[in-house]
CSV table of C-alpha atoms in Angstrom, one decimal:
chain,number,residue,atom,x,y,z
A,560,UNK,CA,-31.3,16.2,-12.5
A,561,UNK,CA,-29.0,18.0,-14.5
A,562,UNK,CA,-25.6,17.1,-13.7
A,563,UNK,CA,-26.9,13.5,-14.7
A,564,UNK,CA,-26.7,14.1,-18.2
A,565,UNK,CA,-23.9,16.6,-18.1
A,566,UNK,CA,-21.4,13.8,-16.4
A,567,UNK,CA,-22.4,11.4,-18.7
A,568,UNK,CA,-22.3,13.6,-22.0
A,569,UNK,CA,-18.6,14.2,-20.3
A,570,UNK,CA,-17.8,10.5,-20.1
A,571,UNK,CA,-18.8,10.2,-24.4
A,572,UNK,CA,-17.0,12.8,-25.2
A,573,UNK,CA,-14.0,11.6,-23.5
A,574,UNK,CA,-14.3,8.3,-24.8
A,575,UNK,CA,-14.7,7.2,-21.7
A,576,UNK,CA,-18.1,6.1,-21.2
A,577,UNK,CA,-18.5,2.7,-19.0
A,578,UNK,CA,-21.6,-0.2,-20.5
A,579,UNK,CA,-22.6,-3.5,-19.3
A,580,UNK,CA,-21.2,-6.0,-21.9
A,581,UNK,CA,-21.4,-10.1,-22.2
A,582,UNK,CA,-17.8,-10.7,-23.0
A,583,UNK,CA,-17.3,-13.8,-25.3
A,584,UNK,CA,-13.7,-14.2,-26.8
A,585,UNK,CA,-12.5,-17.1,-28.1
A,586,UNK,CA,-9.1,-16.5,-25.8
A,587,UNK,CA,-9.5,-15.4,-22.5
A,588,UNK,CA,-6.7,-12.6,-21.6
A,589,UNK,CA,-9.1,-10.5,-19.4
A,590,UNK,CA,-10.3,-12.5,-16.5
A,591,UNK,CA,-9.2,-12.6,-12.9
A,592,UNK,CA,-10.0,-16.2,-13.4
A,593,UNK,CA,-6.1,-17.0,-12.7
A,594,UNK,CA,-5.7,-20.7,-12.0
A,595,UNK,CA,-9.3,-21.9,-13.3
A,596,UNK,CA,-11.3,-22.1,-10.9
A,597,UNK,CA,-13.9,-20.6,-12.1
A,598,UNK,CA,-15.3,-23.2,-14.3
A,599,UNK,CA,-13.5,-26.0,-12.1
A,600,UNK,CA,-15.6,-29.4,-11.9
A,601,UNK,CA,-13.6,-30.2,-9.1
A,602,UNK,CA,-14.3,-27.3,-7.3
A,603,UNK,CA,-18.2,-27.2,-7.9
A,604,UNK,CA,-18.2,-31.0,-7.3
A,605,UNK,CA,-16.4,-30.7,-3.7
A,606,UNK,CA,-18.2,-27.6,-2.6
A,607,UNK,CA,-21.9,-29.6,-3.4
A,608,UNK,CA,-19.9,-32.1,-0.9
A,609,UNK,CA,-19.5,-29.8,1.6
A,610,UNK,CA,-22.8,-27.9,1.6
A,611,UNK,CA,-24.6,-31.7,1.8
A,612,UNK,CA,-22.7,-32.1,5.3
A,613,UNK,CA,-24.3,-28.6,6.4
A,614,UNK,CA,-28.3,-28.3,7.0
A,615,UNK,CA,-29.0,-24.9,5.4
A,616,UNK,CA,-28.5,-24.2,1.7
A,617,UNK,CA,-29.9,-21.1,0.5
A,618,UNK,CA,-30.4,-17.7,1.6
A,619,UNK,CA,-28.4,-16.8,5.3
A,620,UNK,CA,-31.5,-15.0,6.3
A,621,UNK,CA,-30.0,-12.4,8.3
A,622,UNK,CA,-26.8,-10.6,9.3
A,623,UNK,CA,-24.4,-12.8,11.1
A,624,UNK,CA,-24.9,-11.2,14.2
A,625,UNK,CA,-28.6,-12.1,13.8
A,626,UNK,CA,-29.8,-15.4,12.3
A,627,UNK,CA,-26.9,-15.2,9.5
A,628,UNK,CA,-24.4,-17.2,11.4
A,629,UNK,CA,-23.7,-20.9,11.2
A,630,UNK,CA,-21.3,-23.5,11.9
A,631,UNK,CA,-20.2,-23.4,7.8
A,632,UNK,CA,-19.4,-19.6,8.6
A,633,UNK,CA,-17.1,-20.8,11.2
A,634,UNK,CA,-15.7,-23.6,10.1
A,635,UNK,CA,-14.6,-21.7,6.9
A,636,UNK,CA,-13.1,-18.9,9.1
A,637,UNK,CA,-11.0,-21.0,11.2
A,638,UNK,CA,-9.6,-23.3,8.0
A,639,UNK,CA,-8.8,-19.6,6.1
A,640,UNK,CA,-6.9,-18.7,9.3
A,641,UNK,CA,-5.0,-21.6,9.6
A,642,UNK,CA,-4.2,-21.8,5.8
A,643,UNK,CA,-2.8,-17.9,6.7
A,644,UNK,CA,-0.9,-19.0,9.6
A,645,UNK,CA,-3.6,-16.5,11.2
A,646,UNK,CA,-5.1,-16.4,14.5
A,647,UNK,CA,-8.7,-15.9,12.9
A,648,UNK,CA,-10.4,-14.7,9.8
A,649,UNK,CA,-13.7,-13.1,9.3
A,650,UNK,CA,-15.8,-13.2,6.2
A,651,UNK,CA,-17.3,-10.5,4.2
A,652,UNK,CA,-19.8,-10.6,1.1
A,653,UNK,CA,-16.7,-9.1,-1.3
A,654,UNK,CA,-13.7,-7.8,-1.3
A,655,UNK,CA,-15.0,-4.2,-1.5
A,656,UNK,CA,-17.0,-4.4,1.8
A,657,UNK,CA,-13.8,-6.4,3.6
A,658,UNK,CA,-11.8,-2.7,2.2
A,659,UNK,CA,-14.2,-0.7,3.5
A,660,UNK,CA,-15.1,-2.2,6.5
A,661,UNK,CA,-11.8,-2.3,7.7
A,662,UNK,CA,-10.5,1.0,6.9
A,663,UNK,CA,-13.3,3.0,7.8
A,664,UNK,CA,-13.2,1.9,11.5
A,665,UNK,CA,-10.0,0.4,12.4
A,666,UNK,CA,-8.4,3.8,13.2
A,667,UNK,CA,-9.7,6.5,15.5
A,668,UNK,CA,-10.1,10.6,15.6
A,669,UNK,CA,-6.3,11.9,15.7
A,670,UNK,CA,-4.5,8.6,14.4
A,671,UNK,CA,-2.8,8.6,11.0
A,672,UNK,CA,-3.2,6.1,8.1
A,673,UNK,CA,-0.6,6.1,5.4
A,674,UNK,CA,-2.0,4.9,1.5
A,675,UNK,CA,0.0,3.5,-1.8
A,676,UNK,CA,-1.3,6.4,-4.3
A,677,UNK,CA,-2.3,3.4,-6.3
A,678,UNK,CA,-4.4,2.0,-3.7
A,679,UNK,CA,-7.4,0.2,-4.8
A,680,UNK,CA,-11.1,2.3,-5.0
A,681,UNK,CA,-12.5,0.7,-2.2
A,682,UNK,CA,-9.2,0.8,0.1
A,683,UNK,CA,-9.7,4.6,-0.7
A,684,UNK,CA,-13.5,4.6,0.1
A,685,UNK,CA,-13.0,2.9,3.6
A,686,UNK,CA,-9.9,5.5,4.0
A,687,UNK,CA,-13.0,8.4,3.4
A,688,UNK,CA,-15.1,6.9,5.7
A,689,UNK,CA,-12.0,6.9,8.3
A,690,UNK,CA,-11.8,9.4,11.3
A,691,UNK,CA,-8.2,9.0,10.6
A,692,UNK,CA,-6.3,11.2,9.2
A,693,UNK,CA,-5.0,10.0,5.8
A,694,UNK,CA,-1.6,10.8,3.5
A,695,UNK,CA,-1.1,9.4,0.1
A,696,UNK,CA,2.7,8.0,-0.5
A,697,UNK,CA,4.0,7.9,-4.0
A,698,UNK,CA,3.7,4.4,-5.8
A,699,UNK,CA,6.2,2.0,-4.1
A,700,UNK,CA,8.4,4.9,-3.7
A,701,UNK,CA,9.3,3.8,0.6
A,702,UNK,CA,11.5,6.6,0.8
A,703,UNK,CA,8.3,8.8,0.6
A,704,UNK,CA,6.8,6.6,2.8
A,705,UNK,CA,9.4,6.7,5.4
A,706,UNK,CA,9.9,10.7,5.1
A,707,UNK,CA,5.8,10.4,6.3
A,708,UNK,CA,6.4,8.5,9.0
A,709,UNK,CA,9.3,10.5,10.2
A,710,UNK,CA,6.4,13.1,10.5
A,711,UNK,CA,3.5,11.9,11.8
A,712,UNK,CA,5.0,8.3,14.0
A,713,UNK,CA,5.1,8.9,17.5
A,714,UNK,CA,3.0,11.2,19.8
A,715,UNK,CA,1.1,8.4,20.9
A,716,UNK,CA,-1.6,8.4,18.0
A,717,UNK,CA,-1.5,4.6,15.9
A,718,UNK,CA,0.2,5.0,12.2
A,719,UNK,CA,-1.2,2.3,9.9
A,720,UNK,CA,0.3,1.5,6.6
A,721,UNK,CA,-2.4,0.5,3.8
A,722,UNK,CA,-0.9,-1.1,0.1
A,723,UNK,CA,-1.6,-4.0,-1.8
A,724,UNK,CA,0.8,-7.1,-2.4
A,725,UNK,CA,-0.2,-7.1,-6.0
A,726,UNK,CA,-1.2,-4.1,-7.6
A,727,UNK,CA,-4.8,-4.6,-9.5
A,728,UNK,CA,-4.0,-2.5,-12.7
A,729,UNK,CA,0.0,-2.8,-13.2
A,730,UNK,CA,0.5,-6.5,-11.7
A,731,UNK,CA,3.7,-4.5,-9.4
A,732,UNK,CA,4.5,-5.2,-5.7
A,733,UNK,CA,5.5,-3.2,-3.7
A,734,UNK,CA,8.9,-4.5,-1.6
A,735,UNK,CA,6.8,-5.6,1.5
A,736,UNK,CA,10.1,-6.7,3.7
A,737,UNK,CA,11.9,-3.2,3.8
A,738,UNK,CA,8.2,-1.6,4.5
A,739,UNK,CA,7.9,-4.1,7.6
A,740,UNK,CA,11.7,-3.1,8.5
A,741,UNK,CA,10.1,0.3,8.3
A,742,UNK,CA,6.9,-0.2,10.4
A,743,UNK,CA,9.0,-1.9,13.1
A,744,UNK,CA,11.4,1.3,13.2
A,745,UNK,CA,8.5,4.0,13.5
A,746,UNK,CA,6.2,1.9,15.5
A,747,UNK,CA,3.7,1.5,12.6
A,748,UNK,CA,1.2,-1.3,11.6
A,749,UNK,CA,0.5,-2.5,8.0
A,750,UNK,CA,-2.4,-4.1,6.6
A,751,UNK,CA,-2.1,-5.5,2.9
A,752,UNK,CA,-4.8,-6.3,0.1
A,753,UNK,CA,-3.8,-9.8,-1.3
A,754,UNK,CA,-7.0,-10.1,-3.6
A,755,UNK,CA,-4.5,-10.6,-6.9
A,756,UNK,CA,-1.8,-12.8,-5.0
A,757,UNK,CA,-4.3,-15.6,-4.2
A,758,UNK,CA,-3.6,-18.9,-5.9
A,759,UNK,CA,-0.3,-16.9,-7.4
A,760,UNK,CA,2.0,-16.8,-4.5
A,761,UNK,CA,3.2,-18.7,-1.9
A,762,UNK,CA,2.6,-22.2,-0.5
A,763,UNK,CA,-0.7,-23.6,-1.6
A,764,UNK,CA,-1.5,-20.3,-3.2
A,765,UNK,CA,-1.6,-18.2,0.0
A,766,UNK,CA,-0.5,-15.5,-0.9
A,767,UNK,CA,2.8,-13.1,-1.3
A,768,UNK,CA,2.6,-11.8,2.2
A,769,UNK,CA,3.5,-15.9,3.4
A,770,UNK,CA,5.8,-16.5,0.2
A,771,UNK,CA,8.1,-13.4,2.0
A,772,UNK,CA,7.3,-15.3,5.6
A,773,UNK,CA,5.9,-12.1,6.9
A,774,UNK,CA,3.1,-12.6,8.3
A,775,UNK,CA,3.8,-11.9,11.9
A,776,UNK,CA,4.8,-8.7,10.7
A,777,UNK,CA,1.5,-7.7,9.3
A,778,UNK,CA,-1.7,-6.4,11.2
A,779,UNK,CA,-3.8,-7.7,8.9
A,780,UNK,CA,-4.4,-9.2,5.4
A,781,UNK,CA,-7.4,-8.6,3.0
A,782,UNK,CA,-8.0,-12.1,1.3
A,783,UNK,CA,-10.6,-12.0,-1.7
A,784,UNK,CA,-11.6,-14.8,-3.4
A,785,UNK,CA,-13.1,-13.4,-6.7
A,786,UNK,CA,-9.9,-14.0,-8.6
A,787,UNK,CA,-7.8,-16.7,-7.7
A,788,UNK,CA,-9.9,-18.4,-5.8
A,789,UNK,CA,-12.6,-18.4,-8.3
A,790,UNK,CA,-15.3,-17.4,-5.9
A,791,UNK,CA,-17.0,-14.4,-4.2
A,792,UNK,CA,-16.7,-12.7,-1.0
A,793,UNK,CA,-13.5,-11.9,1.1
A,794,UNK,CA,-11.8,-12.1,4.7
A,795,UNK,CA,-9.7,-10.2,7.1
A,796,UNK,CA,-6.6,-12.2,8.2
A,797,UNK,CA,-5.5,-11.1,11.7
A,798,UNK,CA,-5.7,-11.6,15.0
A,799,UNK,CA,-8.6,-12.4,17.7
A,800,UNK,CA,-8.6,-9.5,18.7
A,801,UNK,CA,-9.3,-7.5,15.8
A,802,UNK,CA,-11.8,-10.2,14.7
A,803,UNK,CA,-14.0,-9.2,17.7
A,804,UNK,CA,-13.0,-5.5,17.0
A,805,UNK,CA,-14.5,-6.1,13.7
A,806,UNK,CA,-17.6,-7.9,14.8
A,807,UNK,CA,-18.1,-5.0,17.1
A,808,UNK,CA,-17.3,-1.9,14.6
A,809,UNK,CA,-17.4,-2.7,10.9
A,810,UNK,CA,-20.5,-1.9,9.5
A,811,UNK,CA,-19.8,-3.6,6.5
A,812,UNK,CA,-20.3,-6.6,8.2
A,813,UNK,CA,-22.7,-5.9,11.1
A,814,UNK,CA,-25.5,-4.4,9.0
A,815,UNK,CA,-25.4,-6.7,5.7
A,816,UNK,CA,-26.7,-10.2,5.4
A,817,UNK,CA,-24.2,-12.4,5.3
A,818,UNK,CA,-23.7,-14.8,2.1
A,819,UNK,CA,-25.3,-17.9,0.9
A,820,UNK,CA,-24.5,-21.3,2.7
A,821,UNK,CA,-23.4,-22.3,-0.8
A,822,UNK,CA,-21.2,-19.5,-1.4
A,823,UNK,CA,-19.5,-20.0,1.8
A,824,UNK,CA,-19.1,-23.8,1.0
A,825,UNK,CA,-17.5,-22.9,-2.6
A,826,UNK,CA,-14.8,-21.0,-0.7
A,827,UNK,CA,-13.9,-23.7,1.5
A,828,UNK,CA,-13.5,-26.1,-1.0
A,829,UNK,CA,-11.4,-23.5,-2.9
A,830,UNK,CA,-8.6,-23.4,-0.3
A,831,UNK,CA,-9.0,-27.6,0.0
A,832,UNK,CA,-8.5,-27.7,-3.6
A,833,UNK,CA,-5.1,-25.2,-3.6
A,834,UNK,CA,-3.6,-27.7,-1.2
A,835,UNK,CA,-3.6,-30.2,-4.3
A,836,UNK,CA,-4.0,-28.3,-7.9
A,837,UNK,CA,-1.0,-28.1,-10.2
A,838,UNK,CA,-2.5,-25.0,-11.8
A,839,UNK,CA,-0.6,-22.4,-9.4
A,840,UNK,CA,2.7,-24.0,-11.6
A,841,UNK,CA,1.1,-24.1,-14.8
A,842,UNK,CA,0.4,-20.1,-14.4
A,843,UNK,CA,4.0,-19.6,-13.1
A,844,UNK,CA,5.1,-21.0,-16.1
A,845,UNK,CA,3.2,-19.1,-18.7
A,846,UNK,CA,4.5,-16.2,-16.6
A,847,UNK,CA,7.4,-16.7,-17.3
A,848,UNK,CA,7.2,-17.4,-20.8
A,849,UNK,CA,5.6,-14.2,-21.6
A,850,UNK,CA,8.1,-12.2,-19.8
A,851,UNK,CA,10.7,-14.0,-21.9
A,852,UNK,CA,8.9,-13.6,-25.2
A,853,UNK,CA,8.6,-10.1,-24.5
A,854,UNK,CA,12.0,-9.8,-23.9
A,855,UNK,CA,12.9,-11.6,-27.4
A,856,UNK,CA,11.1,-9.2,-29.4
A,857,UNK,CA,12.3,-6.2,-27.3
A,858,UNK,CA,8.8,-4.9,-26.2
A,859,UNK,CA,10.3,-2.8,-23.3
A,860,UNK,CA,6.6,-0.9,-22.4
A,861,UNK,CA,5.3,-3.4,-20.2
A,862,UNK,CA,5.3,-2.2,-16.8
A,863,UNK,CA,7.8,-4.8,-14.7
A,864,UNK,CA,5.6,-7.3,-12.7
A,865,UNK,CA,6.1,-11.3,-11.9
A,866,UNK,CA,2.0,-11.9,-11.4
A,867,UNK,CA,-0.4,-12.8,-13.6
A,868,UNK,CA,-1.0,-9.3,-14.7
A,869,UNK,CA,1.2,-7.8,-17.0
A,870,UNK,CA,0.2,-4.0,-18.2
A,871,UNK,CA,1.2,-2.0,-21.6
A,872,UNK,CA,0.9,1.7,-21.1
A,873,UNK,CA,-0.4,3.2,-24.2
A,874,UNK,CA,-1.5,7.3,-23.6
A,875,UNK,CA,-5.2,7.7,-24.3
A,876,UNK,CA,-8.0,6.6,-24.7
A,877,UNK,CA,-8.9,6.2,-28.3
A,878,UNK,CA,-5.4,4.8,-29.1
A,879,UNK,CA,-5.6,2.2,-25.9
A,880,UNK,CA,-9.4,1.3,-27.1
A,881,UNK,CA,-8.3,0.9,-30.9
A,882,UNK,CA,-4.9,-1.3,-30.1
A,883,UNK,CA,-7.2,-3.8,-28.0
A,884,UNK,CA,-9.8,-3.8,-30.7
A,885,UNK,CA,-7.3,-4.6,-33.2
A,886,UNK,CA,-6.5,-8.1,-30.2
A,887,UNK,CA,-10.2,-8.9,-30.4
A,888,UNK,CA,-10.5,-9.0,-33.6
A,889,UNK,CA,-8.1,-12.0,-33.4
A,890,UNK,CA,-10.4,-13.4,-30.8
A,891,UNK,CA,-7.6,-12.2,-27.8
A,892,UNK,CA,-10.1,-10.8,-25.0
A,893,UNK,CA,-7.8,-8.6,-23.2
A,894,UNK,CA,-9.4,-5.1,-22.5
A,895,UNK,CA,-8.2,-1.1,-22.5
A,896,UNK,CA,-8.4,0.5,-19.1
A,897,UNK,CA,-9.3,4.0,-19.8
A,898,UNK,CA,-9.4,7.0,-18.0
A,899,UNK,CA,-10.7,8.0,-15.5
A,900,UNK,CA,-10.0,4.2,-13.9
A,901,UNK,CA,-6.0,5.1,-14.4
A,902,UNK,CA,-5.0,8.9,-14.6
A,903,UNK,CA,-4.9,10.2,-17.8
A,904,UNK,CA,-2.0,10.0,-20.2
A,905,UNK,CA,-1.9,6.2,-18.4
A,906,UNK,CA,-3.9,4.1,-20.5
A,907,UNK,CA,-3.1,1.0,-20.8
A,908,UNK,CA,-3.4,-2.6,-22.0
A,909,UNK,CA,-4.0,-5.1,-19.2
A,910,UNK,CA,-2.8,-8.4,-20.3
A,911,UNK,CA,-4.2,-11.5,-17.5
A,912,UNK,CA,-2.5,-14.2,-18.1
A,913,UNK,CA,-4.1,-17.8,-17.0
A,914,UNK,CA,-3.1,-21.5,-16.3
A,915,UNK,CA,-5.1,-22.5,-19.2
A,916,UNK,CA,-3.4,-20.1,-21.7
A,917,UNK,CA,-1.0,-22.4,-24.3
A,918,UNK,CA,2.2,-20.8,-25.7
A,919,UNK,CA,0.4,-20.6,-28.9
A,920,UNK,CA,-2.0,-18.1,-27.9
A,921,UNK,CA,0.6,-16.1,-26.1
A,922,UNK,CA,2.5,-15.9,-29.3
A,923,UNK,CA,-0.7,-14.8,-31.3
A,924,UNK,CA,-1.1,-12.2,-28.4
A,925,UNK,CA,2.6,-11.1,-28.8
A,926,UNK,CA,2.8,-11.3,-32.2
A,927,UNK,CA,-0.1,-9.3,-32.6
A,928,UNK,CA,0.6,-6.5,-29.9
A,929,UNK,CA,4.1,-6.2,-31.8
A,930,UNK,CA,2.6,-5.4,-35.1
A,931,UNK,CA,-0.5,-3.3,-33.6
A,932,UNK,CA,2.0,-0.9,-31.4
């Protein structure tokens, strides 16, 4: 087909064009990998624990609603609701089908869903897939928000809110109390991605939504476990009620088979192992010693944000991609995010800062950054 080659010769000549590559950098600045979990003894030693107290331990062999389900499945789901303070949780194979899943079928024809502009692609694809109708608000910008509800709250028709409690490419939040205050005026409901506040924020790592104690306030709460959590898959935080609207609705869930025994038993032990790690403090504190060491040698480009990620706009894509080449070459893995990912003219460095990360390779990464830009 001919547009095949066309989009891609587009993508080169933009220097923009997207490969597969084995990343291997001698300091890791790039992974979502925030408190360690990935490559976490402990955690790969207690999920083996769990899985031997379950009888399957391979494949699910079906959808849930088939001959997927199993008592790890629900076990899982009701200790992730009550670390949320949650009536129930249900499980999804990622974080992309939870987004789309729930978006594309919570809402019916004639009710109105409201969307952060920077709202993550699969938020956006489940929004597409809505019978809603759909407005974009400006970036954390609530007075935008509140001039849409002003329009479109009321009449009878359901008004859902959709942002994220930690924004994927600048590390931003949005300021989730006054948009609560502002769903309880207009009779709205809010449901909020938490994939990059999971193991950052809040008590036992639960998230921004319950370090703000909001989580009456919310409909719902997207939890992923691919960062934080150092995992796979995801879950919808809500209520019963939605959990069986879910079950019922989201095909997402109904027509996929459901994850491996074993991944489900690595997610579990996950949250039993935030109850007790000290990493969640380590990470605060690198935080904060990059935001301070920033501060000291008055690098004033990095987009404000008190999560792991901390983002350096630098316009286009040639100058983005030869600034981070300039990091690796001191074996600093941190990556350019190009356009068409970010709007062009928004390039930018995306610094992902770790547990594991000592002050000494922060200050090669600083002191390098400094001298590159």
């Amino acid at each position: 087909m001919e547009h095949i080659s066309r989009k891609l010769a587009e993508r080169k000549a933009h220097n923009a064009l997207r490969r597969l590559q084995v990343r291997d950098f001698a300091v890791d600045f790039y992974s979502n990998d925030y408190i360690g979990f990935s490559a976490s003894d402990e955690l790969r030693g207690l999920s083996s624990m769990i899985l031997e107290g379950y009888k399957q331990a391979n494949g699910a062999t079906g959808s849930r609603l088939l001959s997927g389900n199993a008592p790890i499945f629900e076990d899982t789901e009701a200790y992730i609701a009550g670390a949320h303070k949650a009536e129930a949780a249900l499980l999804y194979n990622s974080g992309y089908d939870a987004n789309v899943g729930f978006f594309s079928c919570i809402l019916q024809r004639g009710d109105v869903l409201l969307y952060d502009s920077y709202s993550h692609a699969s938020i956006r694809d489940g929004i597409s897939l809505s019978q809603a109708q759909s407005y974009k608000f400006r970036h954390n910008d609530l007075d935008h928000l509140e001039a849409l509800l002003q329009k479109f709250a009321g009449g009878g028709k359901s008004v859902l809110i959709a942002t994220e409690s930690v924004f994927s490419m600048d590390g931003d939040s949005p300021d989730l109390l006054r948009m609560c205050e502002l769903a309880s005026q207009y009779g709205a409901h809010i449901a909020i991605d938490e994939a990059h506040a999971i193991g950052v924020f809040g008590e036992n790592g639960s998230g921004l939504v319950q370090a703000l104690g909001l989580e009456d306030r919310v409909l719902a709460r997207i939890v992923t476990f691919g960062k934080g959590l150092g995992a796979h898959g995801a879950a919808v935080v809500s209520t019963k009620e939605v959990k069986e609207y879910l079950v019922n609705f989201s095909r997402s869930f109904i027509y996929t088979t459901a994850m491996a025994p074993h991944a489900v038993a690595t997610i579990l032990a996950g949250y039993q192992l935030l109850r007790t790690t000290t990493a969640s403090e380590a990470l605060k504190g690198n935080i904060h010693y990059f935001k301070s060491e920033l501060e000291k040698r008055q690098l004033p480009r990095f987009i404000p944000s008190e999560s792991a990620i901390q983002a350096v706009v630098l316009s286009g894509n040639d100058y983005v991609k030869g600034v981070a080449t300039q990091l690796q070459a001191k074996g600093l893995g941190v990556l350019p995010i190009l356009s068409p990912t970010v709007p062009k003219g928004e390039e930018r460095l995306r610094v992902c800062l770790h547990s594991y990360n000592t002050m000494q390779e922060i200050d090669l990464l600083i002191d390098t950054l400094s001298k590159a830009v």
